[in-house]
mmCIF file of C-alpha atoms and ligand atoms in Angstrom:
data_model
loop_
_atom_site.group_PDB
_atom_site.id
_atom_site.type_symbol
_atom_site.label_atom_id
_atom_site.label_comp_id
_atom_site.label_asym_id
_atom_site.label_seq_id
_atom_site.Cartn_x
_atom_site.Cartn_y
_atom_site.Cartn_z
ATOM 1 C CA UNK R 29 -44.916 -9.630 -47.400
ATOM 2 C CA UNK R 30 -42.856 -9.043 -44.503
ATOM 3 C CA UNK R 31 -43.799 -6.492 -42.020
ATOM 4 C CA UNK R 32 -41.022 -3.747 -41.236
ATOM 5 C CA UNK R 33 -41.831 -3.660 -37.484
ATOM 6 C CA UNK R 34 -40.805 -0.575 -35.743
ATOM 7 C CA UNK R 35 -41.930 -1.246 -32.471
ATOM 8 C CA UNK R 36 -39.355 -4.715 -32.214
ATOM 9 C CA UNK R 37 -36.398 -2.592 -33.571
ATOM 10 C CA UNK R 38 -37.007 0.480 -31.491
ATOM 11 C CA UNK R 39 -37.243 -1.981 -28.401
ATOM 12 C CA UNK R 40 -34.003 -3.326 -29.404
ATOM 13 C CA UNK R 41 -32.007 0.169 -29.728
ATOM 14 C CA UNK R 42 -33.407 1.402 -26.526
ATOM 15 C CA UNK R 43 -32.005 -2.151 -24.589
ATOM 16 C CA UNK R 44 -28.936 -1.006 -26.320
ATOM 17 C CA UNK R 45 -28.425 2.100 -25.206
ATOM 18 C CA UNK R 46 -29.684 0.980 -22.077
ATOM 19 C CA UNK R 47 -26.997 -0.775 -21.626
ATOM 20 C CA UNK R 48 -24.719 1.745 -23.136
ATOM 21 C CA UNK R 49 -26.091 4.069 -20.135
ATOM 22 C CA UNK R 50 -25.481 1.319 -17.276
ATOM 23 C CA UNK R 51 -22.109 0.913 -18.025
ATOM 24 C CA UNK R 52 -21.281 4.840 -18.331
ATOM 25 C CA UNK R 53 -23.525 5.114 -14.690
ATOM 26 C CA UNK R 54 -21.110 2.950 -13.833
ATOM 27 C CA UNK R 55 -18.263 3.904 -14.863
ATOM 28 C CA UNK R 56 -19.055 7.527 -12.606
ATOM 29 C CA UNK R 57 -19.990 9.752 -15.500
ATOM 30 C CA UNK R 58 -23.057 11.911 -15.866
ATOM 31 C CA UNK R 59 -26.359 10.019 -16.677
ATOM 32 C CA UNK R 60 -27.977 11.959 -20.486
ATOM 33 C CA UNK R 61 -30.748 14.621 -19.444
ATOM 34 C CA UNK R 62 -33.166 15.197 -22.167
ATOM 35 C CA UNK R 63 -35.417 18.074 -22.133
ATOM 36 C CA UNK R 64 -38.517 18.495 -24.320
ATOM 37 C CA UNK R 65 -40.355 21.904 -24.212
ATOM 38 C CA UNK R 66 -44.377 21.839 -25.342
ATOM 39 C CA UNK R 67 -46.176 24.897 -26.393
ATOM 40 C CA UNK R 68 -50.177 24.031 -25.764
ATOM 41 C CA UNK R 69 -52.531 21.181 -25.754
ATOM 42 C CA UNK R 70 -52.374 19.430 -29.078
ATOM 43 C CA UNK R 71 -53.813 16.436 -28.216
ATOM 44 C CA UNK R 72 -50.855 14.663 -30.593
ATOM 45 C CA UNK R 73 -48.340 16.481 -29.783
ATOM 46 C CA UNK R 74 -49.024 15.990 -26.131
ATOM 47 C CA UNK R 75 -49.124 11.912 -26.684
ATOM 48 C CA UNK R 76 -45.773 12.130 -28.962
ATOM 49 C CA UNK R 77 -43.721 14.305 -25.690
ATOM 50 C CA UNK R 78 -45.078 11.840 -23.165
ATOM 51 C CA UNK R 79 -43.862 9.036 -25.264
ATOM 52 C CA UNK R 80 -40.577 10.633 -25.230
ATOM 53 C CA UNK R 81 -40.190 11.096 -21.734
ATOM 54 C CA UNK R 82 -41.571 7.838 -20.655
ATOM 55 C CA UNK R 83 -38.803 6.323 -23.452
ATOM 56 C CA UNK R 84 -35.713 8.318 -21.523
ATOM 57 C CA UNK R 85 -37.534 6.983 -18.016
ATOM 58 C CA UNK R 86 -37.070 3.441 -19.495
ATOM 59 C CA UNK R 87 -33.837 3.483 -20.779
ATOM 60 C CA UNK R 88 -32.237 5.242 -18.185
ATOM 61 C CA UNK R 89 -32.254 8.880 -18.974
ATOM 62 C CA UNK R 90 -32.802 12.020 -17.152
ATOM 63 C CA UNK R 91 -35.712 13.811 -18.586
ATOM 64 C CA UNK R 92 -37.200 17.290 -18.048
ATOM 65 C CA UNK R 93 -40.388 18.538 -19.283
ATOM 66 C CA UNK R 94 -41.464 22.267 -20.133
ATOM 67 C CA UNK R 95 -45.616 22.131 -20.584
ATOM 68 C CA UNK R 96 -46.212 25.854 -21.786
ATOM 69 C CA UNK R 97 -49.994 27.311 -22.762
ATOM 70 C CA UNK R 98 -50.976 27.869 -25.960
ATOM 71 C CA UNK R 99 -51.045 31.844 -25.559
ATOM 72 C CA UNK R 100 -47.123 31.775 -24.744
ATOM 73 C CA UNK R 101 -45.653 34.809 -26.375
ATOM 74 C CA UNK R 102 -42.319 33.918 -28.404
ATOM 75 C CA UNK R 103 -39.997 35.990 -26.167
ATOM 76 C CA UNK R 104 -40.981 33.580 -23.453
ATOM 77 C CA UNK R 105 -40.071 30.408 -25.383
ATOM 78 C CA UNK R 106 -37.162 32.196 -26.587
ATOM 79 C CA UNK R 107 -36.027 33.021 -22.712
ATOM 80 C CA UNK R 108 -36.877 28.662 -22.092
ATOM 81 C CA UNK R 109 -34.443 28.067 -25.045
ATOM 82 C CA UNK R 110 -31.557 30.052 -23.950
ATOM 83 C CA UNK R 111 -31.830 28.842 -20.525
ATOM 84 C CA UNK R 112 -31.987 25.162 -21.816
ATOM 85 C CA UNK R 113 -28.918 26.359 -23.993
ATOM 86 C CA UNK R 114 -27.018 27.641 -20.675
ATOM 87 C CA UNK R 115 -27.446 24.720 -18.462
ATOM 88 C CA UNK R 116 -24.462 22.365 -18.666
ATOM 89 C CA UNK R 117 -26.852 19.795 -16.969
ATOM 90 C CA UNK R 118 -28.982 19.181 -20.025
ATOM 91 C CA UNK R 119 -27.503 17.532 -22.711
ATOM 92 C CA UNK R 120 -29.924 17.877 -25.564
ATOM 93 C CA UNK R 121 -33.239 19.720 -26.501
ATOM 94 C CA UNK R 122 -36.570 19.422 -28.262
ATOM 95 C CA UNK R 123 -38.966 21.833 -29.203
ATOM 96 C CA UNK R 124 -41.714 19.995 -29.932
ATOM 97 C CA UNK R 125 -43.686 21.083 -33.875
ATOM 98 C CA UNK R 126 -45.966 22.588 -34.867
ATOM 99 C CA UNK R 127 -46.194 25.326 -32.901
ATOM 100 C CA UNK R 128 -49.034 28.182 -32.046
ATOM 101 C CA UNK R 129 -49.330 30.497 -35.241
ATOM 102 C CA UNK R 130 -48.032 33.483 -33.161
ATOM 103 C CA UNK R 131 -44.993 31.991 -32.944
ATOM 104 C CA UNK R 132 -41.968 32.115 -35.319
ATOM 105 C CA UNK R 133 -40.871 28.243 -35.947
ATOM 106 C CA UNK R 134 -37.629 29.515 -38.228
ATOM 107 C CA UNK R 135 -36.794 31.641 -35.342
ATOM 108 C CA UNK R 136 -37.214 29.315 -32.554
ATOM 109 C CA UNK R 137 -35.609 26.930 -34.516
ATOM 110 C CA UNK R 138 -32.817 28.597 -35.014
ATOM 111 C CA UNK R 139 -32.396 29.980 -31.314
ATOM 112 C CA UNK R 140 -31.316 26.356 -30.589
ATOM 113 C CA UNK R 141 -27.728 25.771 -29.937
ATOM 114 C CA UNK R 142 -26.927 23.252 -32.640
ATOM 115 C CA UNK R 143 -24.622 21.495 -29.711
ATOM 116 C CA UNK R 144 -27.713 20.820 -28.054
ATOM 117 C CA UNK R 145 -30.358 20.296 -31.061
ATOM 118 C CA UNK R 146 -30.690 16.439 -30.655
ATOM 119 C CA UNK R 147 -33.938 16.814 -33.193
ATOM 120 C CA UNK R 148 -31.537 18.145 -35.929
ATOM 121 C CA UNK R 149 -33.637 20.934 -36.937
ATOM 122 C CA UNK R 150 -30.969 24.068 -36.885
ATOM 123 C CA UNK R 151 -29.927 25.377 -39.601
ATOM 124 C CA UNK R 152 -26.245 24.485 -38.651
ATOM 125 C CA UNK R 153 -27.036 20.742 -38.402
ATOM 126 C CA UNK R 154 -29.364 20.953 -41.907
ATOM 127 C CA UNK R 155 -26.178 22.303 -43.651
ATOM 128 C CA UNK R 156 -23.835 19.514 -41.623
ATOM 129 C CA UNK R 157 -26.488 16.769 -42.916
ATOM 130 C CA UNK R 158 -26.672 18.176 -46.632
ATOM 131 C CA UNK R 159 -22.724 18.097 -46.685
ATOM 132 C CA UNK R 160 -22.462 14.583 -45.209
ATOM 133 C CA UNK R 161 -20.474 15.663 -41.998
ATOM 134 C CA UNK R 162 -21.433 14.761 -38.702
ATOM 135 C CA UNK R 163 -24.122 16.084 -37.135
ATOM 136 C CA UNK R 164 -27.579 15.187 -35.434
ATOM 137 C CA UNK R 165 -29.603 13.658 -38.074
ATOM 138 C CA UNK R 166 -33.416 14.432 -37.735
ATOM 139 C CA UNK R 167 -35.250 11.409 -36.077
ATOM 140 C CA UNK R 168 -37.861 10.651 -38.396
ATOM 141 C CA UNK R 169 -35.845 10.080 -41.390
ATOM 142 C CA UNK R 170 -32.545 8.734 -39.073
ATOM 143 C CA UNK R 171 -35.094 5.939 -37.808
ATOM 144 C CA UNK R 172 -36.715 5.049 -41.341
ATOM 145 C CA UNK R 173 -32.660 4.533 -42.505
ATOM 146 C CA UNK R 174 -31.852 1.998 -39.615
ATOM 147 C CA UNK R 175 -34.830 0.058 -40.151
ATOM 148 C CA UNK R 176 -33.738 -0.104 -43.594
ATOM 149 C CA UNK R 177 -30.801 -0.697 -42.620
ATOM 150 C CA UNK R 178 -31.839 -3.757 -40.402
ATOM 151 C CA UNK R 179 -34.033 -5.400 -42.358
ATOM 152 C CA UNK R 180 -30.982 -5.469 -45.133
ATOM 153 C CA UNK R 181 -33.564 -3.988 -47.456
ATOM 154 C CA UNK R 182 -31.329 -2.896 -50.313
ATOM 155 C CA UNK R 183 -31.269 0.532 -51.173
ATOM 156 C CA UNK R 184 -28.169 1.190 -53.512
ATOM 157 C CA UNK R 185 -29.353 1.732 -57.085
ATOM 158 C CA UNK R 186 -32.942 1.795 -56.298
ATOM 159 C CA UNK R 187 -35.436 4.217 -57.797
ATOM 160 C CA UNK R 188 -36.981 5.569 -54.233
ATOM 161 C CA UNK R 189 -40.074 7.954 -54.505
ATOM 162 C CA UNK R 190 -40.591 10.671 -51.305
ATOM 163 C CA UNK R 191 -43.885 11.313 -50.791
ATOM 164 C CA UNK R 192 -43.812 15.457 -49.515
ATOM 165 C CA UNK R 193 -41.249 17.445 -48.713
ATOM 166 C CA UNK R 194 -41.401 18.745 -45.159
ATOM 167 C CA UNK R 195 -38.065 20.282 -43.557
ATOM 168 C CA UNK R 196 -38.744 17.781 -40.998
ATOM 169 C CA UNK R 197 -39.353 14.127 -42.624
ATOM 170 C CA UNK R 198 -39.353 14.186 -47.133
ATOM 171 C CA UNK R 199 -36.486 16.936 -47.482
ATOM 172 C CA UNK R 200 -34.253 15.363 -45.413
ATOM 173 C CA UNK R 201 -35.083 12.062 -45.818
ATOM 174 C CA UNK R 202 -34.683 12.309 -49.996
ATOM 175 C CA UNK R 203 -31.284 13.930 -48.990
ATOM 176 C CA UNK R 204 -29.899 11.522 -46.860
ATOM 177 C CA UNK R 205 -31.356 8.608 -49.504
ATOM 178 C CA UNK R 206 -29.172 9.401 -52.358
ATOM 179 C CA UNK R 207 -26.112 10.082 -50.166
ATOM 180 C CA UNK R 208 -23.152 7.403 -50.323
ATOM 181 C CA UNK R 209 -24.501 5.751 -46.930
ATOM 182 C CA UNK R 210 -25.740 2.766 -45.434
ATOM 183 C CA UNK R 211 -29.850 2.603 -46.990
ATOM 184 C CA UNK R 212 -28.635 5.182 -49.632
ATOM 185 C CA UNK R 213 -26.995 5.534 -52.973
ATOM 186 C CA UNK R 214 -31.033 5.848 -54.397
ATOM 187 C CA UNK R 215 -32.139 7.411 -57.125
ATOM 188 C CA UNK R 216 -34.556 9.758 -55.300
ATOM 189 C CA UNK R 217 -37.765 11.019 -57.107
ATOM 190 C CA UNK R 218 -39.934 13.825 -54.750
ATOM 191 C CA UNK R 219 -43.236 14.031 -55.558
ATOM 192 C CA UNK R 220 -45.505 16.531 -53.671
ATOM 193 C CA UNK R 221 -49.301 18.483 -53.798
ATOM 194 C CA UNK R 222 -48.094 20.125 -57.621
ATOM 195 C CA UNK R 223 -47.080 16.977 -58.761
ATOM 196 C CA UNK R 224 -48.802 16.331 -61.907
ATOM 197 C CA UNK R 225 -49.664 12.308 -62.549
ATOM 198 C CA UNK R 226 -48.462 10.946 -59.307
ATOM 199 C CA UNK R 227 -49.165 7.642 -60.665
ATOM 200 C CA UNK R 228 -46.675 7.655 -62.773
ATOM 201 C CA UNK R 229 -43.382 8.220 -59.946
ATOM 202 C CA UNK R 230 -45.149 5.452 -57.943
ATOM 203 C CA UNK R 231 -45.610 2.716 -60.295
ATOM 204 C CA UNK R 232 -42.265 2.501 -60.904
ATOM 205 C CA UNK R 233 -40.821 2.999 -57.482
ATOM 206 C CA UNK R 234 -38.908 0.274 -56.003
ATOM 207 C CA UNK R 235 -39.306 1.845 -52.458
ATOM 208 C CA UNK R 236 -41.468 4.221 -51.410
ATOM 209 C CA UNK R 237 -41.723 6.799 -48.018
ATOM 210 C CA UNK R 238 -45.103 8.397 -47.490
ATOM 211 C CA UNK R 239 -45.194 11.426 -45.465
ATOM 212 C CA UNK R 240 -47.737 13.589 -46.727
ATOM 213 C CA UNK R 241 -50.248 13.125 -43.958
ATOM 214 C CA UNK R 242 -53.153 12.717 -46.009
ATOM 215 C CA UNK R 243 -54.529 9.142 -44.796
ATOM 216 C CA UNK R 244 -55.179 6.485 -46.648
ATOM 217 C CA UNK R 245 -53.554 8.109 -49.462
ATOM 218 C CA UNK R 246 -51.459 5.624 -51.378
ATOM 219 C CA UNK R 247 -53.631 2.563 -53.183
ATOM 220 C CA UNK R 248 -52.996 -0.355 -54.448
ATOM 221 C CA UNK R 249 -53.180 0.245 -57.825
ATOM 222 C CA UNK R 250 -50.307 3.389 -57.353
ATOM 223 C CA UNK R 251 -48.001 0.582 -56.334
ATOM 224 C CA UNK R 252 -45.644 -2.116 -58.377
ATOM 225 C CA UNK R 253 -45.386 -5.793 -57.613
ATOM 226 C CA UNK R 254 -42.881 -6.125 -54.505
ATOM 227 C CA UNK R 255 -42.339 -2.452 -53.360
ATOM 228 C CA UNK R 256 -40.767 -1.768 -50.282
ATOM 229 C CA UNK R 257 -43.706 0.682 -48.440
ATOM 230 C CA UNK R 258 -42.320 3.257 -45.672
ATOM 231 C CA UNK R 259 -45.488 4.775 -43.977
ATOM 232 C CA UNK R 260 -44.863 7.973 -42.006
ATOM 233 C CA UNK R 261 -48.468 9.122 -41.910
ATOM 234 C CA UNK R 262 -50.105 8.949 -38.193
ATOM 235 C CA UNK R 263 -53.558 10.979 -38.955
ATOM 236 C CA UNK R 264 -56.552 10.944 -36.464
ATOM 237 C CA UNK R 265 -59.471 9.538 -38.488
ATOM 238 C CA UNK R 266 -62.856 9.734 -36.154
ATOM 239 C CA UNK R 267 -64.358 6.449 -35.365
ATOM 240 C CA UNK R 268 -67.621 5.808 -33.141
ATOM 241 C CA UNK R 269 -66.477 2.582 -32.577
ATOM 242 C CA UNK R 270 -63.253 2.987 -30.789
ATOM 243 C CA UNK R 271 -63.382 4.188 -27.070
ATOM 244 C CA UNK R 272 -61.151 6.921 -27.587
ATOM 245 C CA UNK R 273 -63.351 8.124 -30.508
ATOM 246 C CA UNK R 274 -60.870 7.760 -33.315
ATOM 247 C CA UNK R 275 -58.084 5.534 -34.839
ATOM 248 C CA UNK R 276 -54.776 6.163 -36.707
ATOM 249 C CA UNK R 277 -54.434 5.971 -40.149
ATOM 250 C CA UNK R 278 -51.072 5.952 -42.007
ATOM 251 C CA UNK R 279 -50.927 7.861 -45.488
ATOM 252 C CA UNK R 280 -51.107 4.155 -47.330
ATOM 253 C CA UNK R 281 -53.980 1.906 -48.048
ATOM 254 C CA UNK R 282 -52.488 -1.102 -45.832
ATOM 255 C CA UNK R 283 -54.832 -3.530 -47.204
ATOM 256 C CA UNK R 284 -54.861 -2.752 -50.982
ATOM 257 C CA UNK R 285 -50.975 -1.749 -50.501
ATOM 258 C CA UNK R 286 -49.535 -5.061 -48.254
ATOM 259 C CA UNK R 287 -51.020 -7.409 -50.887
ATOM 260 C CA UNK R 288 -48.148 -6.177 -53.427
ATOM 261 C CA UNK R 289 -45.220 -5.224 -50.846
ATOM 262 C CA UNK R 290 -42.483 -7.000 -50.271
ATOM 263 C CA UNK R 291 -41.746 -4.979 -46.961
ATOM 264 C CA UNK R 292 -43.823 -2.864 -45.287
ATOM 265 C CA UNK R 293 -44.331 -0.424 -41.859
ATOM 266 C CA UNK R 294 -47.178 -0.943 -40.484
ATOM 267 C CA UNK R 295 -49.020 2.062 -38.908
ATOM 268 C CA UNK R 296 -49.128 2.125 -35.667
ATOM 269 C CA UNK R 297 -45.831 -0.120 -34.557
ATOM 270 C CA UNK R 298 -43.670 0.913 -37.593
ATOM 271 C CA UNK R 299 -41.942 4.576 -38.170
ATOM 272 C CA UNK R 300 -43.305 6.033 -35.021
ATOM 273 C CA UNK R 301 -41.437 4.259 -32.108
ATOM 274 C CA UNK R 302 -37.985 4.575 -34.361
ATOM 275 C CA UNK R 303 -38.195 8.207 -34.194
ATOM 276 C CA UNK R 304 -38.426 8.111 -30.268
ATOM 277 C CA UNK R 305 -35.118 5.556 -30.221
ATOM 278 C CA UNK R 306 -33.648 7.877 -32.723
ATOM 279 C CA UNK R 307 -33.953 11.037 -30.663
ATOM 280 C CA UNK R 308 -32.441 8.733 -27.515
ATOM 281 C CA UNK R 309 -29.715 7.912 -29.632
ATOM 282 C CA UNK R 310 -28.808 11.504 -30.623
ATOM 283 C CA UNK R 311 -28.999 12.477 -26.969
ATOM 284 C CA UNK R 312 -26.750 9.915 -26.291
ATOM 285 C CA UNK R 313 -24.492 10.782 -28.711
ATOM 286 C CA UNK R 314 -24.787 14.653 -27.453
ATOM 287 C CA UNK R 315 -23.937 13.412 -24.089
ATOM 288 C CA UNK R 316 -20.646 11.906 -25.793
ATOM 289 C CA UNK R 317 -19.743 15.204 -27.771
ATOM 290 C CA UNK R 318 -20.505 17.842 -24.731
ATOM 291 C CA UNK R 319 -17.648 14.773 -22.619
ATOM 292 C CA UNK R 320 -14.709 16.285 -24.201
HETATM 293 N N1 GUN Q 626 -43.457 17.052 -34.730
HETATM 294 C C1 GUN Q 626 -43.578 15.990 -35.550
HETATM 295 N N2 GUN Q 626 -42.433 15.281 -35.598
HETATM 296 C C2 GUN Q 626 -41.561 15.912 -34.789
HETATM 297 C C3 GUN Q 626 -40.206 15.648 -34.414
HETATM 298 O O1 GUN Q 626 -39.548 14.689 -34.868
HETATM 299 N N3 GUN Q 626 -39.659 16.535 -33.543
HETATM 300 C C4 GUN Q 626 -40.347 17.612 -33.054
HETATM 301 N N4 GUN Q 626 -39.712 18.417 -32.226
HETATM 302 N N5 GUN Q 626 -41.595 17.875 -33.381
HETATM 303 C C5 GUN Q 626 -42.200 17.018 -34.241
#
């Protein structure tokens, strides 16, 4: 069993485009300013935004944060968007999910420009993606590709099972899986909560990507011989013993799971710190685009 690890890989992209941003410093043009905008106190959410800003700090970046309180009405957010959309210093833009219940996510979604949507979200860049043109790719599903990708774990002609079917990590990523692509040309099976005999998609999978967020989920006994296990889940499971009062838990078993992968992300260290290089490299590529 070889562990996929996410944490190495990301490392290695960010000194990448690290070094991508010394040599455009250099060269006199504008350093990439990402700015992430946070609605409340979601103790997750709040961890995953930090981790993003400290990442742009680290590689170079300019980084701006919005912290807004949970009671923010959605003309205010609105207002922050179309700002962020106006000012030719910022380069790309998050709005960090979920969001308060009050508050329209299709709408704020959508009042993104998609020049500037480095999380891939809009509508415009969802259609671009679906159609295989250029675009921002979301950075979940972008990051599970390119560790795919290098760990040469063969994809093409592979029966690949998608555990859920989010707009933000299954859709996408079952989309992108049986495109003609670098970690694609799958055969891509979704299985979700009215899936009848789950059992029966998983046993046969060759690879598998988990991202229903139920933890602990996926069991040995779901899995073939050798499957390739992609592990999205990041749940909060209480536990007395830790300081903090909890730990993570991904949506697989690791230990009944590992013993029959060939490959697999562990959880945490595995899909996690790709999506953070993946949103740096869309933000880099946004600074590119907005160049010309
Ligand atoms: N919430 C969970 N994952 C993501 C993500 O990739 N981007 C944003 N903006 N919110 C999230």
């Amino acid at each position: 069993m070889i562990l996929l690890d996410g944490k190495k890989v990301s490392n290695d992209i960010k000194d990448e485009i690290a070094s991508q941003v010394k040599t455009m410093t250099s060269n006199g043009e504008k350093t990439p300013h990402l700015a992430a905008i946070l609605v409340g106190t979601d103790g997750a959410s709040m961890t995953y935004v930090n981790a993003k800003v400290k990442a742009c700090e680290r590689i170079g970046f300019n980084s701006t944060l919005i912290d807004l309180p949970e009671d923010t009405t959605e003309a205010v957010l609105l207002d922050k968007i179309h700002n962020l959309n106006d000012d030719s210093d910022i380069d790309g833009f998050i709005v960090q999910l979920p969001l308060p219940k009050h508050i329209d996510e299709q709408k704020v979604l959508k009042a993104v420009n998609p020049d500037k949507d480095v999380d891939g979200f809009h509508p415009t860049n969802v259609g671009r993606m679906t159609l295989d043109l250029p675009c921002f790719l979301p950075a979940t599903p972008y990051g599970i590709l390119e560790l795919l990708e290098r760990y040469n774990v063969e994809t093409s002609g592979k029966d690949v099972v998608v555990m859920g079917r989010s707009h933000i990590v299954g859709r996408p990523m079952s989309i992108l899986m049986s495109q003609k692509r670098k970690a694609g040309n799958a055969t891509v099976t979704v299985v979700h909560s009215r899936t009848e005999n789950l059992s029966h998609f998983t046993q046969k999978a060759d690879i598998i990507v988990a991202a229903i967020g139920i933890s602990e989920f996926l069991t040995g006994d779901m899995v073939k011989d050798g499957v390739v296990i992609i592990d999205v889940g990041i749940t909060r499971v209480p536990d007395e013993t830790k300081a903090r009062g909890y730990r993570l838990a991904g949506d697989v078993d690791f230990e009944s799971v590992s013993k029959k992968a060939s490959y697999i992300t562990p959880v945490p260290g595995g899909v996690g710190p790709m999506t953070i290089a993946m949103l740096l490299k869309n933000t880099l590529l946004a600074r590119s685009m907005h160049k010309s």
